[in-house]
Amino acid sequence: MNYAKWALFIFLTFLIQTQLSIFHRPLSLSIVLVYFFSLRSLPRSHKADVYFGSRSEIKSMVFGAFVGLLEDILSGSIIGPNFFSKGLTGFLTIVVFTEVVFKWTPLLGVITIVVFTMLDGVLVAGSRIIFTSINISILDALQTILIQTVVNIPFGIILKPSKFRLTD
C-alpha cells in the first residue's frame, strides 16, 4: 500500500507539473515531493540528542534519485541533472531536520524549500549548460527559478514532519 501511495504521488506530481505553468514557466513540484517524502522519513525519538539517521538518509536519497531519474527520462534531455539534484535534496532534508542540526519550524521549512528549489534549478540548468550544447539564457533560467521558488514557498509551511514514531 505504501509503495502504491508514493507511486500515485509521483504520477500526480508529474501530471500536474507538465500540465500547469505560471507565466509560461514550468513548475518544479518534484522537489516538493522529494522534500515531503524526506520529511515523512525523518527519524524521530523522544530524546532530542539521539540521532538515528543512516537508514532514513539512504531511503530519502534513493527516493529523490528515483524521482530525478524519472524526470530526466521524461524531459528527453541528458540523464543526470535531476537525478543528482533530487537525490541531494532527499539526503540534505534528513541531515538538516534531524534535530541535531535544526528542529523543524514553519520558517525553517520555508527557508529550506526556497534553498532546495533554487539549488535544484541551478544544478539542473548548470549541468545542461556545461554538459550539452543546449543554449540557455541565464536571465530566463533565473526567472524560471524565481517563479518556481515563489510557487513552492507555501509547501514549506504546509508540509510538516510526521509525529514521533520511534520509542525509547
GROMACS .gro file of C-alpha atoms in nm:
model
  168
    1MET     CA    1   0.000   0.000   0.000
    2ASN     CA    2   0.277   0.241   0.088
    3TYR     CA    3   0.452   0.188  -0.247
    4ALA     CA    4   0.124   0.236  -0.432
    5LYS     CA    5   0.059   0.560  -0.245
    6TRP     CA    6   0.400   0.704  -0.333
    7ALA     CA    7   0.374   0.582  -0.694
    8LEU     CA    8   0.042   0.767  -0.717
    9PHE     CA    9   0.202   1.080  -0.568
   10ILE     CA   10   0.483   1.061  -0.825
   11PHE     CA   11   0.237   1.016  -1.111
   12LEU     CA   12   0.017   1.306  -0.996
   13THR     CA   13   0.320   1.530  -0.941
   14PHE     CA   14   0.447   1.476  -1.294
   15LEU     CA   15   0.097   1.512  -1.437
   16ILE     CA   16   0.038   1.846  -1.263
   17GLN     CA   17   0.392   1.964  -1.333
   18THR     CA   18   0.358   1.901  -1.706
   19GLN     CA   19   0.007   2.043  -1.741
   20LEU     CA   20   0.037   2.364  -1.537
   21SER     CA   21   0.267   2.659  -1.579
   22ILE     CA   22   0.284   3.010  -1.441
   23PHE     CA   23   0.381   3.291  -1.679
   24HIS     CA   24   0.475   3.019  -1.930
   25ARG     CA   25   0.736   2.884  -1.686
   26PRO     CA   26   0.735   2.519  -1.577
   27LEU     CA   27   0.668   2.427  -1.216
   28SER     CA   28   0.909   2.230  -1.001
   29LEU     CA   29   0.678   2.020  -0.788
   30SER     CA   30   0.904   1.717  -0.794
   31ILE     CA   31   1.137   1.893  -0.549
   32VAL     CA   32   0.837   1.939  -0.318
   33LEU     CA   33   0.756   1.567  -0.349
   34VAL     CA   34   1.111   1.468  -0.252
   35TYR     CA   35   1.105   1.719   0.035
   36PHE     CA   36   0.770   1.578   0.155
   37PHE     CA   37   0.893   1.217   0.137
   38SER     CA   38   1.206   1.311   0.329
   39LEU     CA   39   1.007   1.489   0.599
   40ARG     CA   40   0.792   1.178   0.638
   41SER     CA   41   1.107   0.967   0.662
   42LEU     CA   42   1.268   1.173   0.936
   43PRO     CA   43   1.381   0.956   1.224
   44ARG     CA   44   1.216   1.063   1.547
   45SER     CA   45   1.292   0.997   1.906
   46HIS     CA   46   1.164   1.145   2.228
   47LYS     CA   47   1.520   1.238   2.312
   48ALA     CA   48   1.646   1.528   2.100
   49ASP     CA   49   2.008   1.421   2.146
   50VAL     CA   50   1.956   1.078   1.986
   51TYR     CA   51   2.020   1.052   1.614
   52PHE     CA   52   1.903   0.754   1.405
   53GLY     CA   53   1.988   0.887   1.060
   54SER     CA   54   2.162   0.645   0.829
   55ARG     CA   55   1.867   0.434   0.713
   56SER     CA   56   1.634   0.729   0.654
   57GLU     CA   57   1.907   0.926   0.475
   58ILE     CA   58   1.963   0.643   0.228
   59LYS     CA   59   1.589   0.584   0.180
   60SER     CA   60   1.524   0.954   0.110
   61MET     CA   61   1.826   0.986  -0.118
   62VAL     CA   62   1.722   0.681  -0.321
   63PHE     CA   63   1.364   0.808  -0.349
   64GLY     CA   64   1.489   1.151  -0.461
   65ALA     CA   65   1.728   0.996  -0.712
   66PHE     CA   66   1.446   0.777  -0.849
   67VAL     CA   67   1.216   1.078  -0.892
   68GLY     CA   68   1.501   1.270  -1.053
   69LEU     CA   69   1.578   0.983  -1.289
   70LEU     CA   70   1.213   0.969  -1.396
   71GLU     CA   71   1.217   1.345  -1.452
   72ASP     CA   72   1.536   1.318  -1.660
   73ILE     CA   73   1.384   1.042  -1.871
   74LEU     CA   74   1.061   1.236  -1.922
   75SER     CA   75   1.243   1.558  -2.009
   76GLY     CA   76   1.424   1.397  -2.303
   77SER     CA   77   1.748   1.571  -2.214
   78ILE     CA   78   2.061   1.421  -2.062
   79ILE     CA   79   2.023   1.182  -1.772
   80GLY     CA   80   2.183   1.305  -1.454
   81PRO     CA   81   2.098   1.664  -1.356
   82ASN     CA   82   1.763   1.590  -1.191
   83PHE     CA   83   1.891   1.255  -1.065
   84PHE     CA   84   2.170   1.434  -0.879
   85SER     CA   85   1.971   1.733  -0.754
   86LYS     CA   86   1.671   1.536  -0.626
   87GLY     CA   87   1.895   1.276  -0.460
   88LEU     CA   88   2.089   1.557  -0.293
   89THR     CA   89   1.763   1.715  -0.178
   90GLY     CA   90   1.646   1.388  -0.022
   91PHE     CA   91   1.975   1.349   0.161
   92LEU     CA   92   2.003   1.711   0.279
   93THR     CA   93   1.645   1.727   0.408
   94ILE     CA   94   1.721   1.445   0.651
   95VAL     CA   95   2.053   1.600   0.752
   96VAL     CA   96   1.902   1.946   0.810
   97PHE     CA   97   1.600   1.837   1.015
   98THR     CA   98   1.739   1.559   1.236
   99GLU     CA   99   1.704   1.779   1.546
  100VAL     CA  100   2.082   1.764   1.570
  101VAL     CA  101   2.114   2.050   1.319
  102PHE     CA  102   1.767   2.211   1.327
  103LYS     CA  103   1.427   2.131   1.466
  104TRP     CA  104   1.156   2.183   1.203
  105THR     CA  105   0.959   2.508   1.223
  106PRO     CA  106   0.743   2.668   0.953
  107LEU     CA  107   1.005   2.940   0.898
  108LEU     CA  108   1.284   2.687   0.854
  109GLY     CA  109   1.053   2.487   0.627
  110VAL     CA  110   1.011   2.791   0.402
  111ILE     CA  111   1.382   2.872   0.403
  112THR     CA  112   1.471   2.511   0.326
  113ILE     CA  113   1.224   2.469   0.039
  114VAL     CA  114   1.344   2.801  -0.110
  115VAL     CA  115   1.709   2.694  -0.090
  116PHE     CA  116   1.633   2.346  -0.228
  117THR     CA  117   1.428   2.483  -0.517
  118MET     CA  118   1.698   2.734  -0.607
  119LEU     CA  119   1.971   2.470  -0.573
  120ASP     CA  120   1.771   2.232  -0.792
  121GLY     CA  121   1.723   2.494  -1.062
  122VAL     CA  122   2.088   2.599  -1.061
  123LEU     CA  123   2.216   2.240  -1.068
  124VAL     CA  124   1.983   2.131  -1.348
  125ALA     CA  125   2.034   2.440  -1.566
  126GLY     CA  126   2.407   2.450  -1.493
  127SER     CA  127   2.453   2.082  -1.578
  128ARG     CA  128   2.265   2.122  -1.903
  129ILE     CA  129   2.471   2.428  -1.998
  130ILE     CA  130   2.801   2.258  -1.914
  131PHE     CA  131   2.740   1.906  -2.047
  132THR     CA  132   2.520   1.966  -2.352
  133SER     CA  133   2.509   2.203  -2.641
  134ILE     CA  134   2.181   2.349  -2.516
  135ASN     CA  135   2.185   2.726  -2.527
  136ILE     CA  136   2.006   2.851  -2.215
  137SER     CA  137   1.961   3.219  -2.139
  138ILE     CA  138   2.085   3.287  -1.786
  139LEU     CA  139   1.818   3.555  -1.734
  140ASP     CA  140   1.539   3.317  -1.842
  141ALA     CA  141   1.677   3.043  -1.618
  142LEU     CA  142   1.689   3.280  -1.319
  143GLN     CA  143   1.333   3.400  -1.386
  144THR     CA  144   1.213   3.040  -1.404
  145ILE     CA  145   1.393   2.952  -1.080
  146LEU     CA  146   1.243   3.257  -0.908
  147ILE     CA  147   0.888   3.167  -1.017
  148GLN     CA  148   0.937   2.803  -0.912
  149THR     CA  149   1.067   2.921  -0.575
  150VAL     CA  150   0.770   3.151  -0.514
  151VAL     CA  151   0.525   2.874  -0.609
  152ASN     CA  152   0.696   2.629  -0.370
  153ILE     CA  153   0.702   2.864  -0.066
  154PRO     CA  154   0.355   2.763   0.065
  155PHE     CA  155   0.465   2.398   0.066
  156GLY     CA  156   0.742   2.487   0.311
  157ILE     CA  157   0.475   2.598   0.558
  158ILE     CA  158   0.215   2.330   0.487
  159LEU     CA  159   0.433   2.018   0.477
  160LYS     CA  160   0.543   1.906   0.823
  161PRO     CA  161   0.739   1.610   0.954
  162SER     CA  162   0.538   1.318   1.087
  163LYS     CA  163   0.485   1.271   1.460
  164PHE     CA  164   0.716   1.074   1.686
  165ARG     CA  165   0.741   0.717   1.566
  166LEU     CA  166   1.033   0.564   1.750
  167THR     CA  167   1.016   0.493   2.122
  168ASP     CA  168   1.292   0.495   2.380
   0.00000   0.00000   0.00000
